[in-house]
PDB file of C-alpha atoms and ligand atoms in Angstrom:
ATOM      1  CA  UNK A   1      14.906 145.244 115.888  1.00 54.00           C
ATOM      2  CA  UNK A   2      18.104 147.463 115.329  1.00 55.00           C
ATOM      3  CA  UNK A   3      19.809 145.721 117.739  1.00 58.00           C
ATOM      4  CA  UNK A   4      19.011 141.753 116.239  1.00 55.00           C
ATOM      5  CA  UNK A   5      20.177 143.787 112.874  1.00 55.00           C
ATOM      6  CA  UNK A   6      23.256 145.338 113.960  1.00 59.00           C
ATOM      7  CA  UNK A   7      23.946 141.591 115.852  1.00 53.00           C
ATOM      8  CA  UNK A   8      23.427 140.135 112.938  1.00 52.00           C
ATOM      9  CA  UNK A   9      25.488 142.154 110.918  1.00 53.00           C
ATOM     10  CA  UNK A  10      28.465 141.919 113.242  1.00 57.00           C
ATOM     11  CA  UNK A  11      28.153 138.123 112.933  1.00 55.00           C
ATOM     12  CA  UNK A  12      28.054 137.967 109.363  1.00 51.00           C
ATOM     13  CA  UNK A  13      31.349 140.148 109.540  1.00 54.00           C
ATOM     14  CA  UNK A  14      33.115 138.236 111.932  1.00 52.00           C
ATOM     15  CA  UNK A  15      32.156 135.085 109.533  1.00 49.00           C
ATOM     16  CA  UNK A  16      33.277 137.007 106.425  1.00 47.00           C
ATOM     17  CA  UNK A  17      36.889 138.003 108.696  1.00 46.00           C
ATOM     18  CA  UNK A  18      37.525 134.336 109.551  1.00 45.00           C
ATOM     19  CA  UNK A  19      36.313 133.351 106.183  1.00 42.00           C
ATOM     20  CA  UNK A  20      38.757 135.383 104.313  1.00 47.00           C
ATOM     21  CA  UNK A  21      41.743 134.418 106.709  1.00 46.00           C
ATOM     22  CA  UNK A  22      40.409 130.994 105.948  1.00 45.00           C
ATOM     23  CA  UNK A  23      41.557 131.257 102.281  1.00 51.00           C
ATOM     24  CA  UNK A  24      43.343 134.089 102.017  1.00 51.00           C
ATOM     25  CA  UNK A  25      46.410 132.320 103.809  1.00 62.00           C
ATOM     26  CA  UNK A  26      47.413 130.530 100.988  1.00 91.00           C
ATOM     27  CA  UNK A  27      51.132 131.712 101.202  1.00 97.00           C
ATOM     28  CA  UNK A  28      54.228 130.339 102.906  1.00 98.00           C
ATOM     29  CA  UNK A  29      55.571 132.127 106.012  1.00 98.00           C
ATOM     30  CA  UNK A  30      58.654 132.768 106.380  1.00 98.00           C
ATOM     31  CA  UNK A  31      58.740 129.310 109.074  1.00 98.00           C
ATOM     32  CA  UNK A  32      56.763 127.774 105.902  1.00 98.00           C
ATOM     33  CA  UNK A  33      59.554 128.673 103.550  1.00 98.00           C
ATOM     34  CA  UNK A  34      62.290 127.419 106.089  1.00 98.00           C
ATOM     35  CA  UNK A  35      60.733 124.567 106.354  1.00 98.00           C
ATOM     36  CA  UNK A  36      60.715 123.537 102.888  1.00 98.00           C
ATOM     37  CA  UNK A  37      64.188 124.782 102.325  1.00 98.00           C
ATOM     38  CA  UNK A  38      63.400 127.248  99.535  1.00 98.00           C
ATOM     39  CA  UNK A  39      62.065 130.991  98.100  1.00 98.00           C
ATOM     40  CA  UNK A  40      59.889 130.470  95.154  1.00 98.00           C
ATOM     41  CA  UNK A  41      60.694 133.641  93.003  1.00 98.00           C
ATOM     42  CA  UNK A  42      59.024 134.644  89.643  1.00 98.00           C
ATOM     43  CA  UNK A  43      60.147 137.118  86.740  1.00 98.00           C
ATOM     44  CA  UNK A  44      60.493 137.389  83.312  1.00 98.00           C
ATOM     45  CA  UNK A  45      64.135 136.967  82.311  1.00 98.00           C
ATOM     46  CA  UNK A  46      64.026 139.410  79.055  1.00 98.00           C
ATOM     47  CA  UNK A  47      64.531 142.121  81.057  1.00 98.00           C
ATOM     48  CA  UNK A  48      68.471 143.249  81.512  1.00 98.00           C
ATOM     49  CA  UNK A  49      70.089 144.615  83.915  1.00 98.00           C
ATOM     50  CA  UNK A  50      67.342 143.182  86.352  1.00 98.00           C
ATOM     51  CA  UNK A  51      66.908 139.575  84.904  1.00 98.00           C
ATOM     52  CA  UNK A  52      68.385 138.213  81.740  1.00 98.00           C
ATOM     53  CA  UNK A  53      69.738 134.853  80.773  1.00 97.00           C
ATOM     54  CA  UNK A  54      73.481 134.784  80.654  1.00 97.00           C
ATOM     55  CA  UNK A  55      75.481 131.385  80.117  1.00 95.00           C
ATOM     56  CA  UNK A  56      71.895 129.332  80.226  1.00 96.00           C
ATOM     57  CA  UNK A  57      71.346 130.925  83.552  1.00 97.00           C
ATOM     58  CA  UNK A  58      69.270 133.945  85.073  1.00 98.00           C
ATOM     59  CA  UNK A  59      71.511 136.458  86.150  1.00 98.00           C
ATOM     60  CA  UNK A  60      70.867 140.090  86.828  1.00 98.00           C
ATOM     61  CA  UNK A  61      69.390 142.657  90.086  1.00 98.00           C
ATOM     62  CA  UNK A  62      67.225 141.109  91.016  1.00 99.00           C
ATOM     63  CA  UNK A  63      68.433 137.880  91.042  1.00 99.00           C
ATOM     64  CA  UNK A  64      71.271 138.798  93.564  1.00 98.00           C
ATOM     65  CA  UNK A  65      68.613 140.846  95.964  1.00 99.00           C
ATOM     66  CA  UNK A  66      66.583 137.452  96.192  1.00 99.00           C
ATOM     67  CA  UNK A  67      69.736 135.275  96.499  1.00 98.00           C
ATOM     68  CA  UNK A  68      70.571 137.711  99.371  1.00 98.00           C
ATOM     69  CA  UNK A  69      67.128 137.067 100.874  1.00 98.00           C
ATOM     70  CA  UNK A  70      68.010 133.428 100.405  1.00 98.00           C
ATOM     71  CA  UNK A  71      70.668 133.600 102.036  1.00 98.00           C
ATOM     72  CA  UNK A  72      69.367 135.468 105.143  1.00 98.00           C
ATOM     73  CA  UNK A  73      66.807 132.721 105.320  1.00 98.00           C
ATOM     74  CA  UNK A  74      69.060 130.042 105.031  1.00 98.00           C
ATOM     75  CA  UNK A  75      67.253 128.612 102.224  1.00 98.00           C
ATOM     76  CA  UNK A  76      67.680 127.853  98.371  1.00 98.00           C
ATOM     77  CA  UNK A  77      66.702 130.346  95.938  1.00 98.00           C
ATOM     78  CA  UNK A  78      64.124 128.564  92.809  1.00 98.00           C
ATOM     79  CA  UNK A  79      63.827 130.917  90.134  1.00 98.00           C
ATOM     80  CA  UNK A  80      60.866 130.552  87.404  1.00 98.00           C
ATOM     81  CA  UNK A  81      60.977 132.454  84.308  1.00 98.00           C
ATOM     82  CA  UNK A  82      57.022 133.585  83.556  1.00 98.00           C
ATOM     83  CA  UNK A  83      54.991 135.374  81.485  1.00 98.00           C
ATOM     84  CA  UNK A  84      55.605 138.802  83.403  1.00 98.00           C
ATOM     85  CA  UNK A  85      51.580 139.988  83.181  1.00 98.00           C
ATOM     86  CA  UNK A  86      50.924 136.552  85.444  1.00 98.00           C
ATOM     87  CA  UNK A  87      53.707 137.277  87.894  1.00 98.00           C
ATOM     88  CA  UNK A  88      51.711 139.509  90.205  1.00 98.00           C
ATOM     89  CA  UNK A  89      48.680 137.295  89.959  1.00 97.00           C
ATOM     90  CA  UNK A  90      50.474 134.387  90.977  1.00 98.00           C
ATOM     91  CA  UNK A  91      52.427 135.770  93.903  1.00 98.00           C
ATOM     92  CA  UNK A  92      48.821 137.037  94.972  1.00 98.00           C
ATOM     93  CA  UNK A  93      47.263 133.618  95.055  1.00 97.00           C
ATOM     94  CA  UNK A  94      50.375 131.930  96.584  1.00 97.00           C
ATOM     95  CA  UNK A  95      51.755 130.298  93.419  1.00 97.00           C
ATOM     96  CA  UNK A  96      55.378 131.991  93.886  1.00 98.00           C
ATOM     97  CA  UNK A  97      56.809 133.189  97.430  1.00 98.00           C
ATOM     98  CA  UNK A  98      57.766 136.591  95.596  1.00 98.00           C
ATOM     99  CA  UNK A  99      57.776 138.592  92.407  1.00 98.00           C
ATOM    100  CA  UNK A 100      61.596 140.237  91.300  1.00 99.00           C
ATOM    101  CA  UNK A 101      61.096 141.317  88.131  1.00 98.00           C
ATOM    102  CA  UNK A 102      61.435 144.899  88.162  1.00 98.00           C
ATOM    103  CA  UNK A 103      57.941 145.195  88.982  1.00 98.00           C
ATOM    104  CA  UNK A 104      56.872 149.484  88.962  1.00 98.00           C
ATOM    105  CA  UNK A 105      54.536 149.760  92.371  1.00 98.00           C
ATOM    106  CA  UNK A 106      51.403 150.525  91.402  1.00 98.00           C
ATOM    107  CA  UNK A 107      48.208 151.054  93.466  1.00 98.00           C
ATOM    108  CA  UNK A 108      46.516 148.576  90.825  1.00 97.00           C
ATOM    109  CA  UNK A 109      49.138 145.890  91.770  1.00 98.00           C
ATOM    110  CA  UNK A 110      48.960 146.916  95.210  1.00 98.00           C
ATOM    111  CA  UNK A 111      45.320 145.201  95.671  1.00 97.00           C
ATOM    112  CA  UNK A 112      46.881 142.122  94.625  1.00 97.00           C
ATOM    113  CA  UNK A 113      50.122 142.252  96.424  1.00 98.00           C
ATOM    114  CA  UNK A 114      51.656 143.498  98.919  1.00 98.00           C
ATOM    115  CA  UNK A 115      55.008 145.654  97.849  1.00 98.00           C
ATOM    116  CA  UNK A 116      58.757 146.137  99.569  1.00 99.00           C
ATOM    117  CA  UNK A 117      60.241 149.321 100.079  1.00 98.00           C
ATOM    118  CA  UNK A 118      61.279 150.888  96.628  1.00 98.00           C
ATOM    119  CA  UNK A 119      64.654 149.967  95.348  1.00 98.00           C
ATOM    120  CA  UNK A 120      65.316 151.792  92.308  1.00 98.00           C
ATOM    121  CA  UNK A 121      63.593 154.006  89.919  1.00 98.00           C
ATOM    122  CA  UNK A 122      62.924 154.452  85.992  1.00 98.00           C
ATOM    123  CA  UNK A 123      61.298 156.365  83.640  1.00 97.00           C
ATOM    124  CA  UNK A 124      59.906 155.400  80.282  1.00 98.00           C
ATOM    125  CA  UNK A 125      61.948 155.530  76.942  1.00 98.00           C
ATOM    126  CA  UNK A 126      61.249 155.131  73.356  1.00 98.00           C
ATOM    127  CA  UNK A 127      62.909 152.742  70.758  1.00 98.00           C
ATOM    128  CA  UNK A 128      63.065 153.807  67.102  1.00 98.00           C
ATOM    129  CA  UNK A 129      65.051 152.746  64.236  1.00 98.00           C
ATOM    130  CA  UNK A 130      68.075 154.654  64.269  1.00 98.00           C
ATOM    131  CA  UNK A 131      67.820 156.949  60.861  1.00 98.00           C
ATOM    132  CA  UNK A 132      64.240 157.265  62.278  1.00 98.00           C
ATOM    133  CA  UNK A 133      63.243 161.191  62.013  1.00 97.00           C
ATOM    134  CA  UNK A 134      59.506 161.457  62.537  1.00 96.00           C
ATOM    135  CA  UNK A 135      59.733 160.243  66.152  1.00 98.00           C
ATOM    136  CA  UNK A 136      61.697 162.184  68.236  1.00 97.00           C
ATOM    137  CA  UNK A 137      59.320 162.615  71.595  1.00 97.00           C
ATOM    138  CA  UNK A 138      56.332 161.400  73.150  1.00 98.00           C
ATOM    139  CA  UNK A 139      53.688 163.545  71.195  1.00 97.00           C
ATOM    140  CA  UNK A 140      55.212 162.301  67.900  1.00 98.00           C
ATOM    141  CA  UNK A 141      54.052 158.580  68.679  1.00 98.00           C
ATOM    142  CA  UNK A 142      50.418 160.035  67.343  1.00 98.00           C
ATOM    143  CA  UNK A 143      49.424 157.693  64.281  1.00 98.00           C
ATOM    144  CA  UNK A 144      52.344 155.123  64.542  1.00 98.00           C
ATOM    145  CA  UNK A 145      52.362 151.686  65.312  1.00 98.00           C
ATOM    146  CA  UNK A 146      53.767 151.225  68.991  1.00 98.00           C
ATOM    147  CA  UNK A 147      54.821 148.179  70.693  1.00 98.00           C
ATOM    148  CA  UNK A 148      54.896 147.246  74.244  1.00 98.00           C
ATOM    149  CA  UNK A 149      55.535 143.963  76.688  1.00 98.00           C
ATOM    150  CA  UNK A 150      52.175 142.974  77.869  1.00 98.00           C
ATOM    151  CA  UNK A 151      50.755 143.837  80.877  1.00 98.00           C
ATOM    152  CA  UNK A 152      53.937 146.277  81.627  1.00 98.00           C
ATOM    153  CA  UNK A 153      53.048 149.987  82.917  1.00 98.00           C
ATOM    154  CA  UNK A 154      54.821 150.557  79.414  1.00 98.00           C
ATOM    155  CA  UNK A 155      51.582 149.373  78.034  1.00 98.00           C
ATOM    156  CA  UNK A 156      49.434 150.569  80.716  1.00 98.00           C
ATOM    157  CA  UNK A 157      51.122 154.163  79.713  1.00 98.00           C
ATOM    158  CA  UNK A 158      50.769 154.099  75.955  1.00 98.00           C
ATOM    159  CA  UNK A 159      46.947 152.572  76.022  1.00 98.00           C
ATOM    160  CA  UNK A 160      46.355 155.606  78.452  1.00 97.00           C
ATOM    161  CA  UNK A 161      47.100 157.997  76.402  1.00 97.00           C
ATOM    162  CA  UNK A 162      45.944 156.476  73.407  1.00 98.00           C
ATOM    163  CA  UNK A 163      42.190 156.432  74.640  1.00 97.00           C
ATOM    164  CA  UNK A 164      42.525 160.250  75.958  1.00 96.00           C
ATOM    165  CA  UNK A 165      43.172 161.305  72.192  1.00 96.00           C
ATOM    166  CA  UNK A 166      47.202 162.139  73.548  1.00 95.00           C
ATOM    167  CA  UNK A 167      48.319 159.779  70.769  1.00 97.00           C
ATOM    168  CA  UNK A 168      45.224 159.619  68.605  1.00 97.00           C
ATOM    169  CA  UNK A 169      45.363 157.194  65.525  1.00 97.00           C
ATOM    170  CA  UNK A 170      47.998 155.441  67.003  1.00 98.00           C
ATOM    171  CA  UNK A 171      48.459 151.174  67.742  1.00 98.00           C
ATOM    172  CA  UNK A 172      49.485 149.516  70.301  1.00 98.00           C
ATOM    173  CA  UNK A 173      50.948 145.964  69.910  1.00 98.00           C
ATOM    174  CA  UNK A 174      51.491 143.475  73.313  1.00 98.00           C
ATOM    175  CA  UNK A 175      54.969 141.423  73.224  1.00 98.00           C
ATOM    176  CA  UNK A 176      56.136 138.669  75.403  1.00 98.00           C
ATOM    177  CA  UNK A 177      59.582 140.980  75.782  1.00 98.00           C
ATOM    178  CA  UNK A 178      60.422 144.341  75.556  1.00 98.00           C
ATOM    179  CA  UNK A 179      63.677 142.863  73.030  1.00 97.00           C
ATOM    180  CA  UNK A 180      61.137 141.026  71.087  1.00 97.00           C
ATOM    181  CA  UNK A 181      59.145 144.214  70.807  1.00 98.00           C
ATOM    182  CA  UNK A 182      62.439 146.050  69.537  1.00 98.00           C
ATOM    183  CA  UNK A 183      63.191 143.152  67.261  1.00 97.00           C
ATOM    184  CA  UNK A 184      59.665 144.201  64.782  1.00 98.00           C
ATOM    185  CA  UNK A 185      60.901 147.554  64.679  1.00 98.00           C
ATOM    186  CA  UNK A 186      60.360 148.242  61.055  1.00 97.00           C
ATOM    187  CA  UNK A 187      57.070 146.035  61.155  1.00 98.00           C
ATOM    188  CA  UNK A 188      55.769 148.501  64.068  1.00 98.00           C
ATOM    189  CA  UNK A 189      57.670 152.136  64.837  1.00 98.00           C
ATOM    190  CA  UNK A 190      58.393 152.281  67.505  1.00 98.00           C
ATOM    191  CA  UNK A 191      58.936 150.583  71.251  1.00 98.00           C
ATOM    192  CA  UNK A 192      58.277 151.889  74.983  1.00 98.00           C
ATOM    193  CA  UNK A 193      59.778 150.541  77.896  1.00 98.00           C
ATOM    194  CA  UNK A 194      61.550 150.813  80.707  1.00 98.00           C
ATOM    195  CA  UNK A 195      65.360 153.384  80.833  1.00 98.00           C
ATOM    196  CA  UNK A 196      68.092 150.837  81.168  1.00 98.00           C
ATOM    197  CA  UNK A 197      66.193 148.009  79.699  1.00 98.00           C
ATOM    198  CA  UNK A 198      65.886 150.544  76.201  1.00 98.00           C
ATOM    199  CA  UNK A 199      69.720 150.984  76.876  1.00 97.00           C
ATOM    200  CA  UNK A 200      70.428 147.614  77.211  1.00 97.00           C
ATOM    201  CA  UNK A 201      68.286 146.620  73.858  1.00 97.00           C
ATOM    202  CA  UNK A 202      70.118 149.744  71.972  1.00 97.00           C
ATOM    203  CA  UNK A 203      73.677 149.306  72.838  1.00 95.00           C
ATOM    204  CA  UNK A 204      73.724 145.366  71.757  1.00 94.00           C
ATOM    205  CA  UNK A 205      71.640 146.257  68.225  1.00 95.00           C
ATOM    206  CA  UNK A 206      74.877 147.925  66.334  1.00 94.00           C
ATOM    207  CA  UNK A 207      73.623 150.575  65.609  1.00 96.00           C
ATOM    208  CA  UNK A 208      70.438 150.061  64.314  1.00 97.00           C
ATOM    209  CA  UNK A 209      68.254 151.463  67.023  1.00 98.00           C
ATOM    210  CA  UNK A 210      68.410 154.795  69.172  1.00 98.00           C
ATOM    211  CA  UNK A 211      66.471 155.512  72.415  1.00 98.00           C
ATOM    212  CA  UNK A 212      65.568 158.602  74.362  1.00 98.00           C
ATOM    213  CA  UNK A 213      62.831 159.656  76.595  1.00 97.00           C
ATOM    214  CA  UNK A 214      59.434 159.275  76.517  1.00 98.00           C
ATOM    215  CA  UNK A 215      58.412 162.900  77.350  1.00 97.00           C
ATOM    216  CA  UNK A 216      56.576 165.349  75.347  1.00 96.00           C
ATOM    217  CA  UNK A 217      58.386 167.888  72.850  1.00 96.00           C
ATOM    218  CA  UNK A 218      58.874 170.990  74.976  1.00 97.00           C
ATOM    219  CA  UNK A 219      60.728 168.072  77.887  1.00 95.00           C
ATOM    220  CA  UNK A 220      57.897 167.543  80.162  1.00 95.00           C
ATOM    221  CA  UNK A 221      56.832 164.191  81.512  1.00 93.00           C
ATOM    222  CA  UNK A 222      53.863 162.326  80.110  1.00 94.00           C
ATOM    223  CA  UNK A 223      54.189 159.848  83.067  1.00 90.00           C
ATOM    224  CA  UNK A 224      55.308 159.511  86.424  1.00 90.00           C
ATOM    225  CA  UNK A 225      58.674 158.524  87.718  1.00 95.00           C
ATOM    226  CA  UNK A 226      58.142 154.767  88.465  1.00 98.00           C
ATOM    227  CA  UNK A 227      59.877 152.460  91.643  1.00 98.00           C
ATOM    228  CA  UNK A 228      60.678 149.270  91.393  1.00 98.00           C
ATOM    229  CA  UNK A 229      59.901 146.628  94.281  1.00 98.00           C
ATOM    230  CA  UNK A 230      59.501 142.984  95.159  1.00 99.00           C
ATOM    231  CA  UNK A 231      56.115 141.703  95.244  1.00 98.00           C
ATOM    232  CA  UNK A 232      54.612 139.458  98.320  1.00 98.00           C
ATOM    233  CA  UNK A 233      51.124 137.633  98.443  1.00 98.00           C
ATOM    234  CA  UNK A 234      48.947 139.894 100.900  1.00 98.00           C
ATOM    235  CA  UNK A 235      49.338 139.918 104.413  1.00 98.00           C
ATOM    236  CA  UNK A 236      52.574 137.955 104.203  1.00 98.00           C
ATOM    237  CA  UNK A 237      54.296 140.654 106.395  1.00 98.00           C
ATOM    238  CA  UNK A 238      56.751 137.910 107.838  1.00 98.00           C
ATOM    239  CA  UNK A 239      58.316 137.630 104.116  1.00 98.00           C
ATOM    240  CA  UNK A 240      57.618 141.398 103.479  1.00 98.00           C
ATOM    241  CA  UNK A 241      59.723 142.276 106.746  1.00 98.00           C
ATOM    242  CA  UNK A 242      63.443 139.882 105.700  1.00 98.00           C
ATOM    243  CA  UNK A 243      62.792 141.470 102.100  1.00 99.00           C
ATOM    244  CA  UNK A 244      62.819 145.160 103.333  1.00 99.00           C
ATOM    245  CA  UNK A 245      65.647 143.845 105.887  1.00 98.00           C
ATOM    246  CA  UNK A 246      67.782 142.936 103.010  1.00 98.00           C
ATOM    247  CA  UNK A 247      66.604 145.665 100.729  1.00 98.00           C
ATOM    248  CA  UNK A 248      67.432 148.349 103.636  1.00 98.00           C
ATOM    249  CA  UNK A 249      70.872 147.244 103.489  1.00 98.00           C
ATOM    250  CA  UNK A 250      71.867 146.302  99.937  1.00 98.00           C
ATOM    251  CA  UNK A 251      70.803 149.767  99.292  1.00 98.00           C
ATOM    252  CA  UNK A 252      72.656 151.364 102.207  1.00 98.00           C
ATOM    253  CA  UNK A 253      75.875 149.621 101.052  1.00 98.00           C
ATOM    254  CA  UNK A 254      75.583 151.053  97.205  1.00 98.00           C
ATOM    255  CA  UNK A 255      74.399 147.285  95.977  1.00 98.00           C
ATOM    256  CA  UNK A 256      71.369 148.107  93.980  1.00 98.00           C
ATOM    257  CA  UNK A 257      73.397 150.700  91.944  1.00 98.00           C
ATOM    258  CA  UNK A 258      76.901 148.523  91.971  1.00 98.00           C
ATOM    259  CA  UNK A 259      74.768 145.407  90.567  1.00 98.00           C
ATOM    260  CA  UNK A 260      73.054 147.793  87.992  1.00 98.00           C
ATOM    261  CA  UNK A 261      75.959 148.839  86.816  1.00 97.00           C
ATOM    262  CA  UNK A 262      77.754 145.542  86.664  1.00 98.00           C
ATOM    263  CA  UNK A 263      74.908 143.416  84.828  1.00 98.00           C
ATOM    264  CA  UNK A 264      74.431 146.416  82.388  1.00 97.00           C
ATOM    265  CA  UNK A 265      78.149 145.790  81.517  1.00 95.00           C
ATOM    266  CA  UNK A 266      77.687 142.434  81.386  1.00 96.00           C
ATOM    267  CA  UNK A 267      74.098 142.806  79.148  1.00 96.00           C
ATOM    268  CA  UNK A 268      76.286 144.395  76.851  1.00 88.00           C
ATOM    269  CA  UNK A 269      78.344 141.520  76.277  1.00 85.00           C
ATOM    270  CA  UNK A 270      75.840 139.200  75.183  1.00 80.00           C
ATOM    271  CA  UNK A 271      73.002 141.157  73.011  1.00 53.00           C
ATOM    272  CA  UNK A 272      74.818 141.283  70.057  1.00 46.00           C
TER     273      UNK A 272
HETATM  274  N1  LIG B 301      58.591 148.214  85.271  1.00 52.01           N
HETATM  275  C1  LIG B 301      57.669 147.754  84.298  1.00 52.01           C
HETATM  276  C2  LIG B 301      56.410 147.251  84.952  1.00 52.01           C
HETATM  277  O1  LIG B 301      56.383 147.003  86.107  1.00 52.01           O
HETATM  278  C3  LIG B 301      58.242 146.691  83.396  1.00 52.01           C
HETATM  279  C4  LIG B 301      58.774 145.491  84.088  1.00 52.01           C
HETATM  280  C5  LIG B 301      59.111 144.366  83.157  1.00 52.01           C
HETATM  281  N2  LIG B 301      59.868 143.369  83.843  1.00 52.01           N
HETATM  282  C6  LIG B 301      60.301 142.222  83.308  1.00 52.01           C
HETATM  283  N3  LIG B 301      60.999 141.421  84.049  1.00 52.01           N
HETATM  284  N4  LIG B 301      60.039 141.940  82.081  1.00 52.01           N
HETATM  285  O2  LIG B 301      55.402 147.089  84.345  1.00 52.01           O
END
């Protein structure tokens, strides 16, 4: 009887297995993605240095790490701005070849997608109006009306510790962009989001907004330091292995950091 079980079982796995492989394939290879001559990439362009829109066109990070993939596959590069919250869900079922779009690595994300080697990090800032003296750390965003883009580990953060009583009495508002978020400022009080993005957003408002760290009052962290990587459906190890390739060697050459530098600069220029 254990045995017919245990054969039994062993078949329904092996069904399940093949099952799964069945239609859990739904991704182009990298032969797939030669084949039709292009990389399907997703982001959300309100997001400077990594992806903004400069001269009608997405510029930024990661735009030049996937045009460097591109290029090592000898294909085109297609780039669709998205909502960002649907960006890992889509490059999980297949939709887009990859996800650039600053994305933190997260073991939540991680069961949708698969995730290249880390190549840079952040931290989380806060956005307040510049003569803004109530808020001056982490602990101080208890009570006050804070604002987030959706689906961002910004948001993940602040609803976190707004259901463990850290920030008790406190609101939290989704945006479509962390710049849309900063433009309510004065409607809501403040904004969290990610270091050079908060930079970006402060340096190109004249003056009326000032950032700084979202850390508690005596300096210590209220989150951890976050990675950024490129997102791949599951199992798509092909893709996943050109992607670390190029990623490997951008940032042994000083890219990552040279392009975050340069499209900060170049942020700058247009958020007036
Ligand atoms: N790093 C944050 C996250 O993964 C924010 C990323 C937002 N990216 C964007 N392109 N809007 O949740």
């Amino acid at each position: 009887m254990k045995k017919v079980l245990s054969l039994v079982l062993a078949m329904l796995m092996l069904l399940g297995t093949l099952g799964l492989t069945a239609c859990g394939a739904s991704y182009n290879t990298v032969d797939d993605i030669k084949a039709e001559g292009k990389l399907v990439m997703y982001t959300e362009a309100g997001f400077a240095p990594y992806e903004f829109v400069y001269n009608n066109e997405i510029v930024g990070v990661d735009v030049e790490i996937m045009k460097a993939v591109a290029a090592k596959l000898g294909v085109e590069l297609v780039i669709e701005d998205v909502l960002f919250d649907t960006i890992t869900t889509s490059v999980g079922n297949g939709k887009a070849d990859a996800g650039a779009a600053g994305i933190t690595i997260t073991a939540e994300r991680a069961e949708e997608v698969d995730f290249s080697v880390p190549y840079t990090s952040t931290e989380q800032y806060i956005i307040v109006a510049a003569d803004n003296a109530d808020i001056t750390n982490a602990e101080e965003l208890k009570g006050k009306k804070i604002g987030v883009q959706q689906g961002t580990t910004s948001d993940f953060m602040v609803e976190g510790l707004i259901s463990d009583g850290t920030l008790a009495g406190a609101t939290l508002t989704p945006y479509d962009a962390p710049a849309v978020a900063a433009a309510s400022i004065g409607k809501i009080d403040a904004v969290v989001t990610d270091k050079l993005t908060a930079q970006i957003i402060v340096d190109g408002s004249n003056g009326a907004y000032k950032t700084f760290p979202c850390v508690k009052a005596d300096g210590s962290a209220v989150a951890e330091v976050e990675e950024y990587g490129v997102a791949v459906a599951k199992g798509n190890e092909t893709l996943l292995a050109v992607i670390n390739e190029v990623l490997e060697d951008l940032i042994a050459q000083g890219k990552i950091a040279e392009w975050e530098s340069y499209y900060n600069d170049l942020a700058a220029t247009v958020e007036e």
